[in-house]
Each structure stands twice: as C-alpha cells, then as structure tokens.
Amino acid sequence: MSKRGCPSATEASKAAPNMAQCNMAPPLFVRSPSLTPLHQYITLRYFLNVTISTIHLKQARAMTDKMTLYKSGMNKFVQQDFAGALDDLAQAIALDPQFADAYQAMAHCHEKLGDLDQALSAAQKAAEHDPDDFLVHTSLSMFYQRKGMIAEAEREKAIAAKLQMENPL
C-alpha cells in the first residue's frame, strides 16, 4: 500500500473495490508492466464503471433536486406564495440552467407580482431553451400584448398556433 493509501499496481488487480478510495488516475497504474493485459483491462474497466456510475448518480441527484424544487415552487405558486415560488424555481434553474419549465413558471410568478418586464424576460429564456413549446409562445404573446407590443404579440401568437397544430397536447 502506498503512502496515500492507494494500492500498488499489483494490489489493484486483487483489491479493485478499495480503488474507489484512491485519488490516482487509472492510466498511472493500468499501464504497469507488472499487470497482464487482462488485469489492465479489468482494472481500467472497473475505474471507468466507478467514474460513470458516479457521474450518473450525481446527475440523478441533481435531476431529483431540480424536480423537487420545481414541484415545491409550483405548490407555492398554487398557494399564491409567488416570492417563495420564485426562490425555489431560481434554485432549480441554478441546478439546470436550461430548465425551460422553471423559466416558464418564473414568468408567471413575475406576472402575478406585477413585474411584466421580468415576466417577459423569463418567458424569453424559456423560449430559448424550448422553442417548440407552444405554451411558452402563448405566454410570450400574452406578455407582449400586455406591454402594448402588438406586433411581437401577434408574431408569438402565430408561432404558438403553428406549434400547437404540429404538436397537440
């Protein structure tokens, strides 16, 4: 065992489960001449599986946290706690900056709070991340109309109608 608590190359092939605690990158010991090609393959495959599993686990946790925050924000929206909903939705977006549904929900929170500029900005971000969602374009049309931007409202209304015909609920 090395000073860092990492097994040597020979020990690595025998004690693969302990390698998850090692900070050593796989190529440093996988290419060791003392390991047979089969042992090198097994060790490398173990490290790749651990790495991939860790990445998938982190993504799954972020997805769960993102959805938990989104649902919490939507519950607060229903309870008319729009400021609280905005906080939860902002946290969900921090986990996934391309979360179009959260931007869409934020737009309606801002609308309920009377801030049409922020509502329009959030709806535009939702449209950037999900341009094929007709509800996003419907919201944009509504916000533009309320701001007196009739040409933009009509354009978004036409986009929404076209998308709805192509992709009905």
PDB file of C-alpha atoms in Angstrom, residues 92-157:
ATOM      1  CA  ALA A  92     -33.938  24.660  -9.748  1.00  0.00           C
ATOM      2  CA  ILE A  93     -32.531  26.767 -12.569  1.00  0.00           C
ATOM      3  CA  ALA A  94     -29.204  27.018 -10.733  1.00  0.00           C
ATOM      4  CA  LEU A  95     -29.042  23.207 -10.922  1.00  0.00           C
ATOM      5  CA  ASP A  96     -30.106  23.136 -14.581  1.00  0.00           C
ATOM      6  CA  PRO A  97     -29.738  26.460 -16.404  1.00  0.00           C
ATOM      7  CA  GLN A  98     -31.657  25.043 -19.389  1.00  0.00           C
ATOM      8  CA  PHE A  99     -34.765  24.093 -17.383  1.00  0.00           C
ATOM      9  CA  ALA A 100     -37.389  25.725 -19.620  1.00  0.00           C
ATOM     10  CA  ASP A 101     -40.378  24.731 -17.474  1.00  0.00           C
ATOM     11  CA  ALA A 102     -38.871  26.535 -14.489  1.00  0.00           C
ATOM     12  CA  TYR A 103     -38.344  29.683 -16.568  1.00  0.00           C
ATOM     13  CA  GLN A 104     -41.947  29.428 -17.754  1.00  0.00           C
ATOM     14  CA  ALA A 105     -43.195  29.125 -14.165  1.00  0.00           C
ATOM     15  CA  MET A 106     -40.990  32.052 -13.121  1.00  0.00           C
ATOM     16  CA  ALA A 107     -42.544  34.143 -15.877  1.00  0.00           C
ATOM     17  CA  HIS A 108     -45.992  33.583 -14.442  1.00  0.00           C
ATOM     18  CA  CYS A 109     -44.786  34.299 -10.890  1.00  0.00           C
ATOM     19  CA  HIS A 110     -43.394  37.634 -12.065  1.00  0.00           C
ATOM     20  CA  GLU A 111     -46.660  38.295 -13.885  1.00  0.00           C
ATOM     21  CA  LYS A 112     -48.637  37.677 -10.691  1.00  0.00           C
ATOM     22  CA  LEU A 113     -46.301  40.025  -8.814  1.00  0.00           C
ATOM     23  CA  GLY A 114     -46.966  42.705 -11.446  1.00  0.00           C
ATOM     24  CA  ASP A 115     -43.479  42.755 -12.986  1.00  0.00           C
ATOM     25  CA  LEU A 116     -44.153  42.313 -16.705  1.00  0.00           C
ATOM     26  CA  ASP A 117     -40.554  43.106 -17.687  1.00  0.00           C
ATOM     27  CA  GLN A 118     -39.242  40.206 -15.589  1.00  0.00           C
ATOM     28  CA  ALA A 119     -42.111  38.008 -16.777  1.00  0.00           C
ATOM     29  CA  LEU A 120     -41.209  38.731 -20.379  1.00  0.00           C
ATOM     30  CA  SER A 121     -37.516  38.107 -19.725  1.00  0.00           C
ATOM     31  CA  ALA A 122     -38.196  34.736 -18.070  1.00  0.00           C
ATOM     32  CA  ALA A 123     -40.584  33.705 -20.862  1.00  0.00           C
ATOM     33  CA  GLN A 124     -37.944  34.615 -23.457  1.00  0.00           C
ATOM     34  CA  LYS A 125     -35.434  32.384 -21.658  1.00  0.00           C
ATOM     35  CA  ALA A 126     -37.997  29.581 -21.632  1.00  0.00           C
ATOM     36  CA  ALA A 127     -38.435  30.029 -25.389  1.00  0.00           C
ATOM     37  CA  GLU A 128     -34.648  29.936 -25.889  1.00  0.00           C
ATOM     38  CA  HIS A 129     -34.424  26.591 -24.119  1.00  0.00           C
ATOM     39  CA  ASP A 130     -37.616  25.035 -25.505  1.00  0.00           C
ATOM     40  CA  PRO A 131     -38.540  26.778 -28.760  1.00  0.00           C
ATOM     41  CA  ASP A 132     -41.066  24.074 -29.703  1.00  0.00           C
ATOM     42  CA  ASP A 133     -43.318  24.545 -26.659  1.00  0.00           C
ATOM     43  CA  PHE A 134     -46.428  26.336 -27.843  1.00  0.00           C
ATOM     44  CA  LEU A 135     -47.373  27.299 -24.275  1.00  0.00           C
ATOM     45  CA  VAL A 136     -44.161  29.308 -23.959  1.00  0.00           C
ATOM     46  CA  HIS A 137     -45.030  31.241 -27.114  1.00  0.00           C
ATOM     47  CA  THR A 138     -48.589  31.721 -25.870  1.00  0.00           C
ATOM     48  CA  SER A 139     -47.214  33.264 -22.678  1.00  0.00           C
ATOM     49  CA  LEU A 140     -44.848  35.459 -24.659  1.00  0.00           C
ATOM     50  CA  SER A 141     -47.753  36.643 -26.801  1.00  0.00           C
ATOM     51  CA  MET A 142     -49.777  37.463 -23.710  1.00  0.00           C
ATOM     52  CA  PHE A 143     -46.912  39.387 -22.058  1.00  0.00           C
ATOM     53  CA  TYR A 144     -46.139  41.331 -25.239  1.00  0.00           C
ATOM     54  CA  GLN A 145     -49.821  42.209 -25.614  1.00  0.00           C
ATOM     55  CA  ARG A 146     -49.987  43.490 -22.028  1.00  0.00           C
ATOM     56  CA  LYS A 147     -46.943  45.662 -22.648  1.00  0.00           C
ATOM     57  CA  GLY A 148     -48.546  47.111 -25.778  1.00  0.00           C
ATOM     58  CA  MET A 149     -46.113  45.377 -28.142  1.00  0.00           C
ATOM     59  CA  ILE A 150     -48.814  44.216 -30.529  1.00  0.00           C
ATOM     60  CA  ALA A 151     -46.612  43.214 -33.490  1.00  0.00           C
ATOM     61  CA  GLU A 152     -44.495  40.966 -31.253  1.00  0.00           C
ATOM     62  CA  ALA A 153     -47.623  39.576 -29.607  1.00  0.00           C
ATOM     63  CA  GLU A 154     -49.106  38.673 -32.997  1.00  0.00           C
ATOM     64  CA  ARG A 155     -45.845  37.049 -34.103  1.00  0.00           C
ATOM     65  CA  GLU A 156     -45.696  34.877 -30.958  1.00  0.00           C
ATOM     66  CA  LYS A 157     -49.386  34.042 -31.290  1.00  0.00           C
TER      67      LYS A 157
END
